[in-house]
Amino acid sequence: DAGVIQSPRHEVTEMGQEVTLRCKPISGHNSLFWYRQTMMRGLELLIYFNNNVPIDDSGMPEDRFSAKMPNASFSTLKIQPSEPRDSAVYFCASSLKENYGYTFGSGTRLTVV
Amino acid sequence: DQQVKQNSPSLSVQEGRISILNCDYTNSMFDYFLWYKKYPAEGPTFLISISSIKDKNEDGRFTVFLNKSAKHLSLHIVPSQPGDSAVYFCAASARSGGSNYKLTFGKGTLLTVNP
């Protein structure tokens, strides 16, 4: 099992550019989560999906952020336009309904200059 | 509005001694609690959990204690080893409330175990 796979590992972009982060959850897991980690706020839940359907997106900071899960094996988190305050590590995690422990990916470190 | 609080940003202990990491929560609907461990440049990994029907859960060197009346839980590591040096996150969920997939995390505590 390859675990939760995120790409890219690092992204440096200029303010105003569009950024797309990608996630492949563990096969068979039906819940997928996007978290953001910053020094000030720790690990914040941005959005989560159950069976590819967005369930709670109340953590999405603003309209510049959007997330999709077109199928059970792929999700994207898009920021358009990006701003320096979006700089953080973005984690994707997946879980089984019966298993309340998440498996996290290694994260994408985003730097917006 | 932090519903899960880890008030100690860092903790330093000597190898072989006990490490005690603390966590407080404010949401009385939380009924399942977890600890995650995170090394630099990696994602958090699940360490140990406890349901609100218990007050203690033990797994090897790791024990989690839950005090529901105080809304407090702690993670004990005995004996501490240098490889335990990492950031530890406390997390909670309200499984009976229907939003059982959603974990709320604290900000983490950096544990350093000195040889």
Short mmCIF file of N, CA, C and O in Angstrom, two decimals, chain A:
data_model
loop_
_atom_site.label_atom_id
_atom_site.label_comp_id
_atom_site.label_asym_id
_atom_site.label_seq_id
_atom_site.Cartn_x
_atom_site.Cartn_y
_atom_site.Cartn_z
N ASP A 1 0.85 -1.19 0.00
CA ASP A 1 0.00 0.00 0.00
C ASP A 1 0.88 1.24 0.00
O ASP A 1 1.70 1.43 0.89
N ALA A 2 0.68 2.13 -0.99
CA ALA A 2 1.56 3.29 -1.13
C ALA A 2 1.16 4.41 -0.20
O ALA A 2 1.86 5.41 -0.12
N GLY A 3 0.07 4.29 0.51
CA GLY A 3 -0.35 5.36 1.39
C GLY A 3 -1.04 6.47 0.62
O GLY A 3 -1.35 6.35 -0.57
N VAL A 4 -1.26 7.59 1.29
CA VAL A 4 -1.86 8.76 0.65
C VAL A 4 -0.76 9.51 -0.08
O VAL A 4 0.28 9.84 0.50
N ILE A 5 -0.97 9.77 -1.35
CA ILE A 5 0.06 10.39 -2.18
C ILE A 5 -0.34 11.80 -2.54
O ILE A 5 -1.43 12.03 -3.10
N GLN A 6 0.54 12.74 -2.22
CA GLN A 6 0.28 14.14 -2.54
C GLN A 6 1.35 14.65 -3.51
O GLN A 6 2.51 14.26 -3.44
N SER A 7 0.92 15.54 -4.40
CA SER A 7 1.87 16.18 -5.29
C SER A 7 1.43 17.62 -5.56
O SER A 7 0.23 17.93 -5.51
N PRO A 8 2.38 18.50 -5.79
CA PRO A 8 3.82 18.30 -5.62
C PRO A 8 4.21 18.32 -4.15
O PRO A 8 3.39 18.66 -3.30
N ARG A 9 5.44 17.99 -3.81
CA ARG A 9 5.90 18.08 -2.43
C ARG A 9 6.18 19.53 -2.05
O ARG A 9 5.98 19.93 -0.90
N HIS A 10 6.67 20.28 -3.01
CA HIS A 10 6.96 21.69 -2.79
C HIS A 10 6.45 22.49 -3.98
O HIS A 10 6.52 22.03 -5.12
N GLU A 11 5.92 23.68 -3.68
CA GLU A 11 5.44 24.55 -4.74
C GLU A 11 5.78 25.98 -4.36
O GLU A 11 5.42 26.44 -3.27
N VAL A 12 6.48 26.64 -5.25
CA VAL A 12 6.76 28.07 -5.06
C VAL A 12 6.11 28.80 -6.22
O VAL A 12 6.36 28.46 -7.38
N THR A 13 5.30 29.79 -5.92
CA THR A 13 4.58 30.49 -6.97
C THR A 13 4.51 31.97 -6.65
O THR A 13 4.73 32.38 -5.50
N GLU A 14 4.22 32.74 -7.66
CA GLU A 14 4.10 34.18 -7.45
C GLU A 14 2.66 34.54 -7.11
O GLU A 14 1.71 33.91 -7.58
N MET A 15 2.53 35.57 -6.31
CA MET A 15 1.21 36.07 -5.94
C MET A 15 0.37 36.30 -7.19
O MET A 15 0.85 36.85 -8.18
N GLY A 16 -0.88 35.86 -7.11
CA GLY A 16 -1.79 36.04 -8.23
C GLY A 16 -1.91 34.83 -9.13
O GLY A 16 -2.86 34.73 -9.92
N GLN A 17 -0.96 33.93 -9.03
CA GLN A 17 -0.99 32.73 -9.87
C GLN A 17 -1.95 31.69 -9.29
O GLN A 17 -2.25 31.67 -8.09
N GLU A 18 -2.41 30.80 -10.16
CA GLU A 18 -3.24 29.68 -9.73
C GLU A 18 -2.36 28.53 -9.28
O GLU A 18 -1.33 28.24 -9.88
N VAL A 19 -2.78 27.91 -8.18
CA VAL A 19 -2.04 26.76 -7.65
C VAL A 19 -3.01 25.59 -7.51
O VAL A 19 -4.13 25.75 -7.03
N THR A 20 -2.57 24.41 -7.94
CA THR A 20 -3.38 23.21 -7.80
C THR A 20 -2.58 22.14 -7.06
O THR A 20 -1.50 21.76 -7.49
N LEU A 21 -3.15 21.69 -5.96
CA LEU A 21 -2.55 20.62 -5.17
C LEU A 21 -3.34 19.35 -5.42
O LEU A 21 -4.57 19.39 -5.53
N ARG A 22 -2.62 18.22 -5.45
CA ARG A 22 -3.26 16.96 -5.83
C ARG A 22 -3.12 15.91 -4.74
O ARG A 22 -2.13 15.91 -3.99
N CYS A 23 -4.11 15.01 -4.70
CA CYS A 23 -4.10 13.97 -3.66
C CYS A 23 -4.71 12.70 -4.21
O CYS A 23 -5.78 12.71 -4.84
N LYS A 24 -4.02 11.58 -3.92
CA LYS A 24 -4.56 10.26 -4.23
C LYS A 24 -4.75 9.54 -2.90
O LYS A 24 -3.76 9.23 -2.22
N PRO A 25 -5.99 9.27 -2.49
CA PRO A 25 -6.19 8.61 -1.20
C PRO A 25 -5.88 7.12 -1.27
O PRO A 25 -5.63 6.58 -2.35
N ILE A 26 -5.89 6.47 -0.12
CA ILE A 26 -5.68 5.03 -0.07
C ILE A 26 -6.88 4.34 -0.70
O ILE A 26 -8.03 4.70 -0.43
N SER A 27 -6.60 3.36 -1.53
CA SER A 27 -7.67 2.64 -2.20
C SER A 27 -8.61 2.00 -1.18
O SER A 27 -8.17 1.34 -0.23
N GLY A 28 -9.92 2.22 -1.38
CA GLY A 28 -10.91 1.67 -0.46
C GLY A 28 -11.35 2.63 0.63
O GLY A 28 -12.39 2.43 1.26
N HIS A 29 -10.56 3.66 0.88
CA HIS A 29 -10.97 4.68 1.85
C HIS A 29 -12.06 5.54 1.23
O HIS A 29 -11.95 5.95 0.08
N ASN A 30 -13.10 5.84 2.00
CA ASN A 30 -14.20 6.59 1.41
C ASN A 30 -14.33 8.01 1.95
O ASN A 30 -15.26 8.72 1.60
N SER A 31 -13.42 8.40 2.83
CA SER A 31 -13.43 9.78 3.32
C SER A 31 -12.09 10.43 3.03
O SER A 31 -11.04 9.80 3.21
N LEU A 32 -12.14 11.67 2.56
CA LEU A 32 -10.91 12.39 2.24
C LEU A 32 -10.98 13.79 2.82
O LEU A 32 -12.03 14.44 2.79
N PHE A 33 -9.84 14.22 3.35
CA PHE A 33 -9.77 15.48 4.09
C PHE A 33 -8.62 16.32 3.57
O PHE A 33 -7.56 15.79 3.27
N TRP A 34 -8.83 17.62 3.52
CA TRP A 34 -7.74 18.57 3.25
C TRP A 34 -7.54 19.42 4.51
O TRP A 34 -8.48 20.04 5.01
N TYR A 35 -6.29 19.42 4.98
CA TYR A 35 -5.91 20.23 6.13
C TYR A 35 -4.81 21.21 5.72
O TYR A 35 -4.06 20.96 4.79
N ARG A 36 -4.72 22.29 6.47
CA ARG A 36 -3.64 23.25 6.28
C ARG A 36 -2.94 23.44 7.63
O ARG A 36 -3.60 23.59 8.67
N GLN A 37 -1.62 23.43 7.60
CA GLN A 37 -0.86 23.62 8.83
C GLN A 37 -0.06 24.92 8.77
O GLN A 37 0.72 25.14 7.84
N THR A 38 -0.28 25.77 9.76
CA THR A 38 0.50 26.98 9.92
C THR A 38 0.95 27.08 11.37
O THR A 38 0.39 26.43 12.25
N MET A 39 1.96 27.89 11.61
CA MET A 39 2.46 28.06 12.97
C MET A 39 1.38 28.67 13.85
O MET A 39 1.22 28.29 15.01
N MET A 40 0.66 29.63 13.30
CA MET A 40 -0.32 30.36 14.12
C MET A 40 -1.55 29.52 14.45
O MET A 40 -2.08 29.60 15.55
N ARG A 41 -2.01 28.73 13.50
CA ARG A 41 -3.31 28.09 13.66
C ARG A 41 -3.23 26.56 13.76
O ARG A 41 -4.25 25.90 13.95
N GLY A 42 -2.03 26.02 13.65
CA GLY A 42 -1.89 24.57 13.73
C GLY A 42 -2.51 23.89 12.54
O GLY A 42 -2.47 24.41 11.42
N LEU A 43 -3.13 22.72 12.77
CA LEU A 43 -3.77 21.94 11.71
C LEU A 43 -5.24 22.33 11.61
O LEU A 43 -6.03 22.05 12.51
N GLU A 44 -5.61 22.94 10.50
CA GLU A 44 -6.99 23.36 10.30
C GLU A 44 -7.63 22.51 9.21
O GLU A 44 -7.06 22.34 8.14
N LEU A 45 -8.85 22.03 9.47
CA LEU A 45 -9.59 21.31 8.44
C LEU A 45 -10.18 22.31 7.45
O LEU A 45 -10.88 23.24 7.84
N LEU A 46 -9.87 22.11 6.18
CA LEU A 46 -10.41 22.99 5.15
C LEU A 46 -11.72 22.44 4.60
O LEU A 46 -12.73 23.14 4.51
N ILE A 47 -11.71 21.16 4.23
CA ILE A 47 -12.88 20.53 3.62
C ILE A 47 -12.75 19.03 3.74
O ILE A 47 -11.64 18.52 3.81
N TYR A 48 -13.88 18.33 3.81
CA TYR A 48 -13.80 16.89 3.70
C TYR A 48 -14.91 16.32 2.84
O TYR A 48 -15.99 16.91 2.72
N PHE A 49 -14.60 15.20 2.22
CA PHE A 49 -15.48 14.50 1.31
C PHE A 49 -15.81 13.13 1.88
O PHE A 49 -14.95 12.47 2.48
N ASN A 50 -17.03 12.70 1.66
CA ASN A 50 -17.41 11.32 1.96
C ASN A 50 -18.03 10.74 0.70
O ASN A 50 -18.99 11.30 0.16
N ASN A 51 -17.46 9.62 0.24
CA ASN A 51 -17.91 9.02 -1.02
C ASN A 51 -17.94 10.04 -2.15
O ASN A 51 -18.92 10.13 -2.91
N ASN A 52 -16.90 10.84 -2.23
CA ASN A 52 -16.65 11.83 -3.28
C ASN A 52 -17.54 13.07 -3.18
O ASN A 52 -17.45 13.96 -4.02
N VAL A 53 -18.38 13.13 -2.18
CA VAL A 53 -19.29 14.27 -2.03
C VAL A 53 -18.77 15.20 -0.94
O VAL A 53 -18.45 14.74 0.16
N PRO A 54 -18.67 16.51 -1.22
CA PRO A 54 -18.21 17.43 -0.15
C PRO A 54 -19.25 17.49 0.97
O PRO A 54 -20.43 17.75 0.71
N ILE A 55 -18.78 17.26 2.20
CA ILE A 55 -19.69 17.22 3.35
C ILE A 55 -19.61 18.52 4.15
O ILE A 55 -20.62 19.04 4.60
N ASP A 56 -18.41 19.01 4.36
CA ASP A 56 -18.23 20.20 5.18
C ASP A 56 -17.10 21.02 4.60
O ASP A 56 -15.95 20.58 4.62
N ASP A 57 -17.41 22.18 4.07
CA ASP A 57 -16.37 23.06 3.53
C ASP A 57 -16.29 24.36 4.33
O ASP A 57 -15.79 25.36 3.83
N SER A 58 -16.76 24.32 5.55
CA SER A 58 -16.80 25.54 6.37
C SER A 58 -15.41 26.06 6.70
O SER A 58 -15.26 27.21 7.07
N GLY A 59 -14.40 25.21 6.56
CA GLY A 59 -13.05 25.65 6.85
C GLY A 59 -12.32 26.29 5.69
O GLY A 59 -11.22 26.83 5.85
N MET A 60 -12.93 26.27 4.53
CA MET A 60 -12.30 26.89 3.35
C MET A 60 -12.25 28.40 3.59
O MET A 60 -13.29 29.04 3.81
N PRO A 61 -11.05 28.98 3.53
CA PRO A 61 -10.88 30.37 3.96
C PRO A 61 -11.75 31.37 3.18
O PRO A 61 -12.33 32.26 3.77
N GLU A 62 -11.81 31.25 1.91
CA GLU A 62 -12.56 32.21 1.10
C GLU A 62 -12.76 31.64 -0.30
O GLU A 62 -12.32 30.52 -0.58
N ASP A 63 -13.42 32.41 -1.12
CA ASP A 63 -13.78 31.91 -2.45
C ASP A 63 -12.58 31.61 -3.33
O ASP A 63 -12.73 30.95 -4.36
N ARG A 64 -11.44 32.07 -2.94
CA ARG A 64 -10.25 31.78 -3.74
C ARG A 64 -9.88 30.30 -3.68
O ARG A 64 -9.13 29.80 -4.50
N PHE A 65 -10.41 29.62 -2.66
CA PHE A 65 -10.12 28.20 -2.48
C PHE A 65 -11.28 27.36 -3.00
O PHE A 65 -12.45 27.65 -2.72
N SER A 66 -10.92 26.28 -3.72
CA SER A 66 -11.95 25.34 -4.16
C SER A 66 -11.35 23.94 -4.15
O SER A 66 -10.14 23.77 -4.33
N ALA A 67 -12.18 22.95 -3.93
CA ALA A 67 -11.72 21.56 -3.91
C ALA A 67 -12.71 20.70 -4.66
O ALA A 67 -13.92 20.96 -4.65
N LYS A 68 -12.16 19.67 -5.32
CA LYS A 68 -12.99 18.75 -6.08
C LYS A 68 -12.53 17.32 -5.81
O LYS A 68 -11.37 17.08 -5.46
N MET A 69 -13.47 16.42 -5.97
CA MET A 69 -13.13 14.99 -5.90
C MET A 69 -13.93 14.30 -7.00
O MET A 69 -15.04 13.81 -6.75
N PRO A 70 -13.40 14.28 -8.21
CA PRO A 70 -14.15 13.75 -9.35
C PRO A 70 -14.36 12.24 -9.28
O PRO A 70 -15.32 11.73 -9.90
N ASN A 71 -13.49 11.54 -8.55
CA ASN A 71 -13.67 10.10 -8.38
C ASN A 71 -13.01 9.67 -7.08
O ASN A 71 -12.38 10.48 -6.38
N ALA A 72 -13.15 8.40 -6.75
CA ALA A 72 -12.70 7.91 -5.44
C ALA A 72 -11.19 7.89 -5.29
O ALA A 72 -10.68 7.69 -4.18
N SER A 73 -10.46 8.10 -6.37
CA SER A 73 -9.01 7.98 -6.28
C SER A 73 -8.27 9.29 -6.53
O SER A 73 -7.05 9.29 -6.68
N PHE A 74 -8.99 10.42 -6.54
CA PHE A 74 -8.30 11.66 -6.86
C PHE A 74 -9.05 12.87 -6.33
O PHE A 74 -10.28 12.96 -6.43
N SER A 75 -8.29 13.80 -5.78
CA SER A 75 -8.87 15.07 -5.32
C SER A 75 -7.89 16.19 -5.60
O SER A 75 -6.67 15.98 -5.62
N THR A 76 -8.43 17.38 -5.81
CA THR A 76 -7.59 18.56 -6.00
C THR A 76 -8.05 19.68 -5.08
O THR A 76 -9.23 19.79 -4.74
N LEU A 77 -7.09 20.49 -4.68
CA LEU A 77 -7.35 21.72 -3.94
C LEU A 77 -6.72 22.85 -4.76
O LEU A 77 -5.53 22.81 -5.04
N LYS A 78 -7.55 23.80 -5.15
CA LYS A 78 -7.08 24.88 -6.03
C LYS A 78 -7.18 26.21 -5.31
O LYS A 78 -8.16 26.48 -4.59
N ILE A 79 -6.17 27.03 -5.52
CA ILE A 79 -6.18 28.40 -4.98
C ILE A 79 -5.98 29.34 -6.16
O ILE A 79 -4.99 29.25 -6.88
N GLN A 80 -6.94 30.22 -6.35
CA GLN A 80 -6.89 31.14 -7.48
C GLN A 80 -7.62 32.43 -7.14
O GLN A 80 -8.83 32.42 -6.94
N PRO A 81 -6.94 33.57 -7.07
CA PRO A 81 -5.50 33.75 -7.17
C PRO A 81 -4.82 33.51 -5.83
O PRO A 81 -5.42 33.71 -4.77
N SER A 82 -3.57 33.08 -5.86
CA SER A 82 -2.85 32.80 -4.62
C SER A 82 -2.32 34.11 -4.02
O SER A 82 -2.07 35.09 -4.73
N GLU A 83 -2.18 34.10 -2.69
CA GLU A 83 -1.66 35.25 -1.95
C GLU A 83 -0.58 34.77 -0.99
O GLU A 83 -0.58 33.59 -0.59
N PRO A 84 0.34 35.66 -0.59
CA PRO A 84 1.41 35.25 0.33
C PRO A 84 0.90 34.60 1.62
O PRO A 84 1.53 33.68 2.15
N ARG A 85 -0.25 35.04 2.12
CA ARG A 85 -0.78 34.47 3.36
C ARG A 85 -1.28 33.04 3.19
O ARG A 85 -1.64 32.38 4.18
N ASP A 86 -1.33 32.55 1.97
CA ASP A 86 -1.69 31.16 1.74
C ASP A 86 -0.51 30.22 1.95
O ASP A 86 -0.68 28.99 1.92
N SER A 87 0.66 30.77 2.14
CA SER A 87 1.86 29.95 2.36
C SER A 87 1.67 29.09 3.61
O SER A 87 1.38 29.60 4.70
N ALA A 88 1.81 27.79 3.45
CA ALA A 88 1.57 26.83 4.52
C ALA A 88 1.91 25.44 3.99
O ALA A 88 2.28 25.28 2.83
N VAL A 89 1.76 24.44 4.87
CA VAL A 89 1.84 23.06 4.43
C VAL A 89 0.41 22.52 4.35
O VAL A 89 -0.35 22.63 5.31
N TYR A 90 0.07 21.98 3.20
CA TYR A 90 -1.28 21.46 2.97
C TYR A 90 -1.22 19.93 3.00
O TYR A 90 -0.45 19.32 2.26
N PHE A 91 -2.03 19.34 3.87
CA PHE A 91 -2.07 17.90 4.00
C PHE A 91 -3.40 17.36 3.49
O PHE A 91 -4.46 17.94 3.70
N CYS A 92 -3.30 16.21 2.86
CA CYS A 92 -4.47 15.43 2.49
C CYS A 92 -4.46 14.18 3.37
O CYS A 92 -3.39 13.65 3.69
N ALA A 93 -5.63 13.72 3.78
CA ALA A 93 -5.73 12.51 4.59
C ALA A 93 -6.95 11.72 4.13
O ALA A 93 -7.90 12.29 3.58
N SER A 94 -6.92 10.42 4.35
CA SER A 94 -8.08 9.60 4.03
C SER A 94 -8.35 8.63 5.16
O SER A 94 -7.47 8.36 6.00
N SER A 95 -9.58 8.11 5.21
CA SER A 95 -9.94 7.15 6.25
C SER A 95 -11.09 6.28 5.79
O SER A 95 -11.83 6.62 4.87
N LEU A 96 -11.23 5.15 6.45
CA LEU A 96 -12.38 4.27 6.27
C LEU A 96 -13.47 4.70 7.23
O LEU A 96 -13.21 5.21 8.29
N LYS A 97 -14.68 4.47 6.89
CA LYS A 97 -15.77 4.83 7.77
C LYS A 97 -15.61 4.16 9.13
O LYS A 97 -15.83 4.75 10.16
N GLU A 98 -15.18 2.89 9.09
CA GLU A 98 -15.12 2.15 10.34
C GLU A 98 -13.86 2.45 11.14
O GLU A 98 -13.71 2.02 12.25
N ASN A 99 -12.94 3.15 10.55
CA ASN A 99 -11.65 3.42 11.18
C ASN A 99 -11.51 4.91 11.38
O ASN A 99 -11.40 5.67 10.43
N TYR A 100 -11.50 5.34 12.60
CA TYR A 100 -11.47 6.77 12.84
C TYR A 100 -10.08 7.36 12.84
O TYR A 100 -9.91 8.53 13.15
N GLY A 101 -9.08 6.55 12.55
CA GLY A 101 -7.75 7.10 12.40
C GLY A 101 -7.51 7.51 10.96
O GLY A 101 -7.74 6.74 10.04
N TYR A 102 -7.07 8.73 10.76
CA TYR A 102 -6.75 9.17 9.42
C TYR A 102 -5.36 8.68 9.04
O TYR A 102 -4.48 8.53 9.88
N THR A 103 -5.14 8.51 7.74
CA THR A 103 -3.80 8.35 7.20
C THR A 103 -3.49 9.60 6.40
O THR A 103 -4.22 9.93 5.46
N PHE A 104 -2.44 10.27 6.80
CA PHE A 104 -2.06 11.52 6.14
C PHE A 104 -1.03 11.27 5.05
O PHE A 104 -0.20 10.35 5.13
N GLY A 105 -1.07 12.14 4.04
CA GLY A 105 0.01 12.20 3.08
C GLY A 105 1.18 12.99 3.66
O GLY A 105 1.11 13.48 4.79
N SER A 106 2.23 13.12 2.87
CA SER A 106 3.43 13.82 3.34
C SER A 106 3.32 15.33 3.23
O SER A 106 4.20 16.05 3.72
N GLY A 107 2.28 15.80 2.60
CA GLY A 107 2.03 17.23 2.55
C GLY A 107 2.64 17.92 1.34
O GLY A 107 3.57 17.41 0.71
N THR A 108 2.10 19.09 1.02
CA THR A 108 2.66 19.98 0.00
C THR A 108 3.01 21.28 0.69
O THR A 108 2.15 21.92 1.29
N ARG A 109 4.29 21.66 0.62
CA ARG A 109 4.70 22.94 1.20
C ARG A 109 4.54 24.01 0.13
O ARG A 109 5.25 24.00 -0.88
N LEU A 110 3.61 24.91 0.35
CA LEU A 110 3.33 25.99 -0.60
C LEU A 110 3.93 27.29 -0.12
O LEU A 110 3.72 27.69 1.02
N THR A 111 4.68 27.91 -1.01
CA THR A 111 5.23 29.24 -0.73
C THR A 111 4.76 30.18 -1.83
O THR A 111 5.00 29.93 -3.02
N VAL A 112 4.07 31.23 -1.43
CA VAL A 112 3.60 32.25 -2.38
C VAL A 112 4.40 33.52 -2.13
O VAL A 112 4.38 34.07 -1.03
N VAL A 113 5.13 33.94 -3.17
CA VAL A 113 6.01 35.12 -3.01
C VAL A 113 5.45 36.33 -3.75
O VAL A 113 4.60 36.21 -4.60
#
